Amino acid sequence: MTTGSHIYLLLWKNWTLRKRQKLRFFVEITWPLVLFFGLVWLREANPLYRQHECHFPNKAMPSAGILPWIQGMFCNVNNPCFRYPTRGESPGVVSNYNGSM
């Protein structure tokens, strides 16, 4: 048998099984549609909102030293979000905590 006849027989068998089990066929068709329309409804009910670009204050890694790391953890506990770039976001700046005490 050729590949085409194998595929034809599998499709015929699949269609015959679906034809005999009407409830299962109905559920297989309607369940994905219900899920799709549920997602569409959720998107319409909760529209997207515009969020500005978020810049977080930099935090030192433990490799920068214990004191800058602890200062970064305690000074930025609430993790604020700023609209504009914060101090220390430029490349090469490792520690801007020198004047924080």
JSON list of C-alpha atoms in Angstrom, two decimals:
[
{"chain": "A", "resi": 1, "resn": "MET", "atom": "CA", "xyz": [0.00, 0.00, 0.00]},
{"chain": "A", "resi": 2, "resn": "THR", "atom": "CA", "xyz": [1.15, 3.49, -0.73]},
{"chain": "A", "resi": 3, "resn": "THR", "atom": "CA", "xyz": [1.30, 6.32, 1.75]},
{"chain": "A", "resi": 4, "resn": "GLY", "atom": "CA", "xyz": [-1.69, 8.02, 0.14]},
{"chain": "A", "resi": 5, "resn": "SER", "atom": "CA", "xyz": [-3.91, 4.97, 0.62]},
{"chain": "A", "resi": 6, "resn": "HIS", "atom": "CA", "xyz": [-2.79, 4.65, 4.26]},
{"chain": "A", "resi": 7, "resn": "ILE", "atom": "CA", "xyz": [-3.76, 8.24, 4.92]},
{"chain": "A", "resi": 8, "resn": "TYR", "atom": "CA", "xyz": [-7.07, 7.77, 3.11]},
{"chain": "A", "resi": 9, "resn": "LEU", "atom": "CA", "xyz": [-7.89, 4.69, 5.20]},
{"chain": "A", "resi": 10, "resn": "LEU", "atom": "CA", "xyz": [-7.00, 6.46, 8.45]},
{"chain": "A", "resi": 11, "resn": "LEU", "atom": "CA", "xyz": [-9.19, 9.43, 7.57]},
{"chain": "A", "resi": 12, "resn": "TRP", "atom": "CA", "xyz": [-12.05, 7.12, 6.58]},
{"chain": "A", "resi": 13, "resn": "LYS", "atom": "CA", "xyz": [-11.72, 5.17, 9.86]},
{"chain": "A", "resi": 14, "resn": "ASN", "atom": "CA", "xyz": [-11.60, 8.41, 11.86]},
{"chain": "A", "resi": 15, "resn": "TRP", "atom": "CA", "xyz": [-14.69, 9.77, 10.12]},
{"chain": "A", "resi": 16, "resn": "THR", "atom": "CA", "xyz": [-16.56, 6.47, 10.67]},
{"chain": "A", "resi": 17, "resn": "LEU", "atom": "CA", "xyz": [-15.78, 6.48, 14.38]},
{"chain": "A", "resi": 18, "resn": "ARG", "atom": "CA", "xyz": [-16.83, 10.11, 14.71]},
{"chain": "A", "resi": 19, "resn": "LYS", "atom": "CA", "xyz": [-20.06, 9.43, 12.83]},
{"chain": "A", "resi": 20, "resn": "ARG", "atom": "CA", "xyz": [-20.99, 6.64, 15.24]},
{"chain": "A", "resi": 21, "resn": "GLN", "atom": "CA", "xyz": [-20.24, 8.62, 18.43]},
{"chain": "A", "resi": 22, "resn": "LYS", "atom": "CA", "xyz": [-22.28, 11.75, 17.89]},
{"chain": "A", "resi": 23, "resn": "LEU", "atom": "CA", "xyz": [-22.04, 13.11, 21.44]},
{"chain": "A", "resi": 24, "resn": "ARG", "atom": "CA", "xyz": [-18.24, 12.78, 21.50]},
{"chain": "A", "resi": 25, "resn": "PHE", "atom": "CA", "xyz": [-18.02, 14.43, 18.08]},
{"chain": "A", "resi": 26, "resn": "PHE", "atom": "CA", "xyz": [-20.22, 17.30, 19.28]},
{"chain": "A", "resi": 27, "resn": "VAL", "atom": "CA", "xyz": [-18.06, 17.78, 22.40]},
{"chain": "A", "resi": 28, "resn": "GLU", "atom": "CA", "xyz": [-14.83, 17.68, 20.35]},
{"chain": "A", "resi": 29, "resn": "ILE", "atom": "CA", "xyz": [-16.15, 20.46, 18.14]},
{"chain": "A", "resi": 30, "resn": "THR", "atom": "CA", "xyz": [-17.81, 22.66, 20.77]},
{"chain": "A", "resi": 31, "resn": "TRP", "atom": "CA", "xyz": [-15.27, 22.47, 23.63]},
{"chain": "A", "resi": 32, "resn": "PRO", "atom": "CA", "xyz": [-12.48, 24.36, 21.80]},
{"chain": "A", "resi": 33, "resn": "LEU", "atom": "CA", "xyz": [-15.04, 26.90, 20.57]},
{"chain": "A", "resi": 34, "resn": "VAL", "atom": "CA", "xyz": [-16.29, 27.48, 24.12]},
{"chain": "A", "resi": 35, "resn": "LEU", "atom": "CA", "xyz": [-12.73, 28.00, 25.33]},
{"chain": "A", "resi": 36, "resn": "PHE", "atom": "CA", "xyz": [-11.94, 30.37, 22.46]},
{"chain": "A", "resi": 37, "resn": "PHE", "atom": "CA", "xyz": [-15.06, 32.49, 22.97]},
{"chain": "A", "resi": 38, "resn": "GLY", "atom": "CA", "xyz": [-14.39, 32.51, 26.72]},
{"chain": "A", "resi": 39, "resn": "LEU", "atom": "CA", "xyz": [-10.95, 33.99, 26.09]},
{"chain": "A", "resi": 40, "resn": "VAL", "atom": "CA", "xyz": [-12.41, 36.55, 23.68]},
{"chain": "A", "resi": 41, "resn": "TRP", "atom": "CA", "xyz": [-15.00, 37.53, 26.29]},
{"chain": "A", "resi": 42, "resn": "LEU", "atom": "CA", "xyz": [-12.29, 37.91, 28.97]},
{"chain": "A", "resi": 43, "resn": "ARG", "atom": "CA", "xyz": [-10.24, 40.15, 26.67]},
{"chain": "A", "resi": 44, "resn": "GLU", "atom": "CA", "xyz": [-13.27, 42.37, 26.00]},
{"chain": "A", "resi": 45, "resn": "ALA", "atom": "CA", "xyz": [-14.28, 42.48, 29.67]},
{"chain": "A", "resi": 46, "resn": "ASN", "atom": "CA", "xyz": [-10.78, 43.45, 30.83]},
{"chain": "A", "resi": 47, "resn": "PRO", "atom": "CA", "xyz": [-9.24, 45.77, 28.23]},
{"chain": "A", "resi": 48, "resn": "LEU", "atom": "CA", "xyz": [-5.52, 46.38, 28.16]},
{"chain": "A", "resi": 49, "resn": "TYR", "atom": "CA", "xyz": [-4.16, 49.52, 29.77]},
{"chain": "A", "resi": 50, "resn": "ARG", "atom": "CA", "xyz": [-1.13, 51.52, 28.77]},
{"chain": "A", "resi": 51, "resn": "GLN", "atom": "CA", "xyz": [1.85, 51.21, 31.09]},
{"chain": "A", "resi": 52, "resn": "HIS", "atom": "CA", "xyz": [4.79, 53.53, 30.77]},
{"chain": "A", "resi": 53, "resn": "GLU", "atom": "CA", "xyz": [8.32, 52.19, 30.48]},
{"chain": "A", "resi": 54, "resn": "CYS", "atom": "CA", "xyz": [9.51, 51.17, 33.92]},
{"chain": "A", "resi": 55, "resn": "HIS", "atom": "CA", "xyz": [12.96, 51.97, 35.32]},
{"chain": "A", "resi": 56, "resn": "PHE", "atom": "CA", "xyz": [13.87, 50.42, 38.64]},
{"chain": "A", "resi": 57, "resn": "PRO", "atom": "CA", "xyz": [16.59, 51.69, 40.98]},
{"chain": "A", "resi": 58, "resn": "ASN", "atom": "CA", "xyz": [19.79, 49.74, 40.57]},
{"chain": "A", "resi": 59, "resn": "LYS", "atom": "CA", "xyz": [20.77, 47.25, 43.22]},
{"chain": "A", "resi": 60, "resn": "ALA", "atom": "CA", "xyz": [24.29, 46.11, 43.87]},
{"chain": "A", "resi": 61, "resn": "MET", "atom": "CA", "xyz": [25.11, 42.44, 43.56]},
{"chain": "A", "resi": 62, "resn": "PRO", "atom": "CA", "xyz": [26.83, 40.64, 46.47]},
{"chain": "A", "resi": 63, "resn": "SER", "atom": "CA", "xyz": [30.08, 40.67, 44.48]},
{"chain": "A", "resi": 64, "resn": "ALA", "atom": "CA", "xyz": [30.19, 44.50, 44.80]},
{"chain": "A", "resi": 65, "resn": "GLY", "atom": "CA", "xyz": [30.63, 44.19, 48.57]},
{"chain": "A", "resi": 66, "resn": "ILE", "atom": "CA", "xyz": [28.48, 43.49, 51.58]},
{"chain": "A", "resi": 67, "resn": "LEU", "atom": "CA", "xyz": [27.64, 47.10, 52.47]},
{"chain": "A", "resi": 68, "resn": "PRO", "atom": "CA", "xyz": [26.41, 48.18, 48.98]},
{"chain": "A", "resi": 69, "resn": "TRP", "atom": "CA", "xyz": [24.45, 44.93, 48.68]},
{"chain": "A", "resi": 70, "resn": "ILE", "atom": "CA", "xyz": [22.68, 45.41, 52.02]},
{"chain": "A", "resi": 71, "resn": "GLN", "atom": "CA", "xyz": [22.05, 49.11, 51.23]},
{"chain": "A", "resi": 72, "resn": "GLY", "atom": "CA", "xyz": [20.49, 48.11, 47.92]},
{"chain": "A", "resi": 73, "resn": "MET", "atom": "CA", "xyz": [18.23, 45.59, 49.63]},
{"chain": "A", "resi": 74, "resn": "PHE", "atom": "CA", "xyz": [17.02, 47.97, 52.36]},
{"chain": "A", "resi": 75, "resn": "CYS", "atom": "CA", "xyz": [16.85, 51.24, 50.41]},
{"chain": "A", "resi": 76, "resn": "ASN", "atom": "CA", "xyz": [14.69, 49.75, 47.64]},
{"chain": "A", "resi": 77, "resn": "VAL", "atom": "CA", "xyz": [12.39, 47.47, 49.62]},
{"chain": "A", "resi": 78, "resn": "ASN", "atom": "CA", "xyz": [9.19, 48.65, 47.91]},
{"chain": "A", "resi": 79, "resn": "ASN", "atom": "CA", "xyz": [10.83, 48.38, 44.44]},
{"chain": "A", "resi": 80, "resn": "PRO", "atom": "CA", "xyz": [9.46, 51.65, 42.95]},
{"chain": "A", "resi": 81, "resn": "CYS", "atom": "CA", "xyz": [8.95, 52.17, 39.23]},
{"chain": "A", "resi": 82, "resn": "PHE", "atom": "CA", "xyz": [10.10, 55.43, 37.59]},
{"chain": "A", "resi": 83, "resn": "ARG", "atom": "CA", "xyz": [9.20, 56.87, 34.18]},
{"chain": "A", "resi": 84, "resn": "TYR", "atom": "CA", "xyz": [12.70, 58.07, 33.38]},
{"chain": "A", "resi": 85, "resn": "PRO", "atom": "CA", "xyz": [16.12, 56.39, 33.63]},
{"chain": "A", "resi": 86, "resn": "THR", "atom": "CA", "xyz": [17.46, 56.35, 37.15]},
{"chain": "A", "resi": 87, "resn": "ARG", "atom": "CA", "xyz": [20.90, 57.33, 38.39]},
{"chain": "A", "resi": 88, "resn": "GLY", "atom": "CA", "xyz": [23.38, 54.54, 37.80]},
{"chain": "A", "resi": 89, "resn": "GLU", "atom": "CA", "xyz": [21.78, 52.98, 34.70]},
{"chain": "A", "resi": 90, "resn": "SER", "atom": "CA", "xyz": [24.64, 54.04, 32.47]},
{"chain": "A", "resi": 91, "resn": "PRO", "atom": "CA", "xyz": [27.15, 51.34, 31.51]},
{"chain": "A", "resi": 92, "resn": "GLY", "atom": "CA", "xyz": [30.18, 51.01, 33.73]},
{"chain": "A", "resi": 93, "resn": "VAL", "atom": "CA", "xyz": [28.58, 52.50, 36.88]},
{"chain": "A", "resi": 94, "resn": "VAL", "atom": "CA", "xyz": [28.82, 49.87, 39.60]},
{"chain": "A", "resi": 95, "resn": "SER", "atom": "CA", "xyz": [28.19, 51.74, 42.84]},
{"chain": "A", "resi": 96, "resn": "ASN", "atom": "CA", "xyz": [26.26, 54.96, 43.33]},
{"chain": "A", "resi": 97, "resn": "TYR", "atom": "CA", "xyz": [25.64, 54.24, 47.02]},
{"chain": "A", "resi": 98, "resn": "ASN", "atom": "CA", "xyz": [28.64, 56.26, 48.20]},
{"chain": "A", "resi": 99, "resn": "GLY", "atom": "CA", "xyz": [26.56, 59.25, 49.35]},
{"chain": "A", "resi": 100, "resn": "SER", "atom": "CA", "xyz": [23.54, 57.31, 50.55]},
{"chain": "A", "resi": 101, "resn": "MET", "atom": "CA", "xyz": [24.44, 57.38, 54.26]}
]
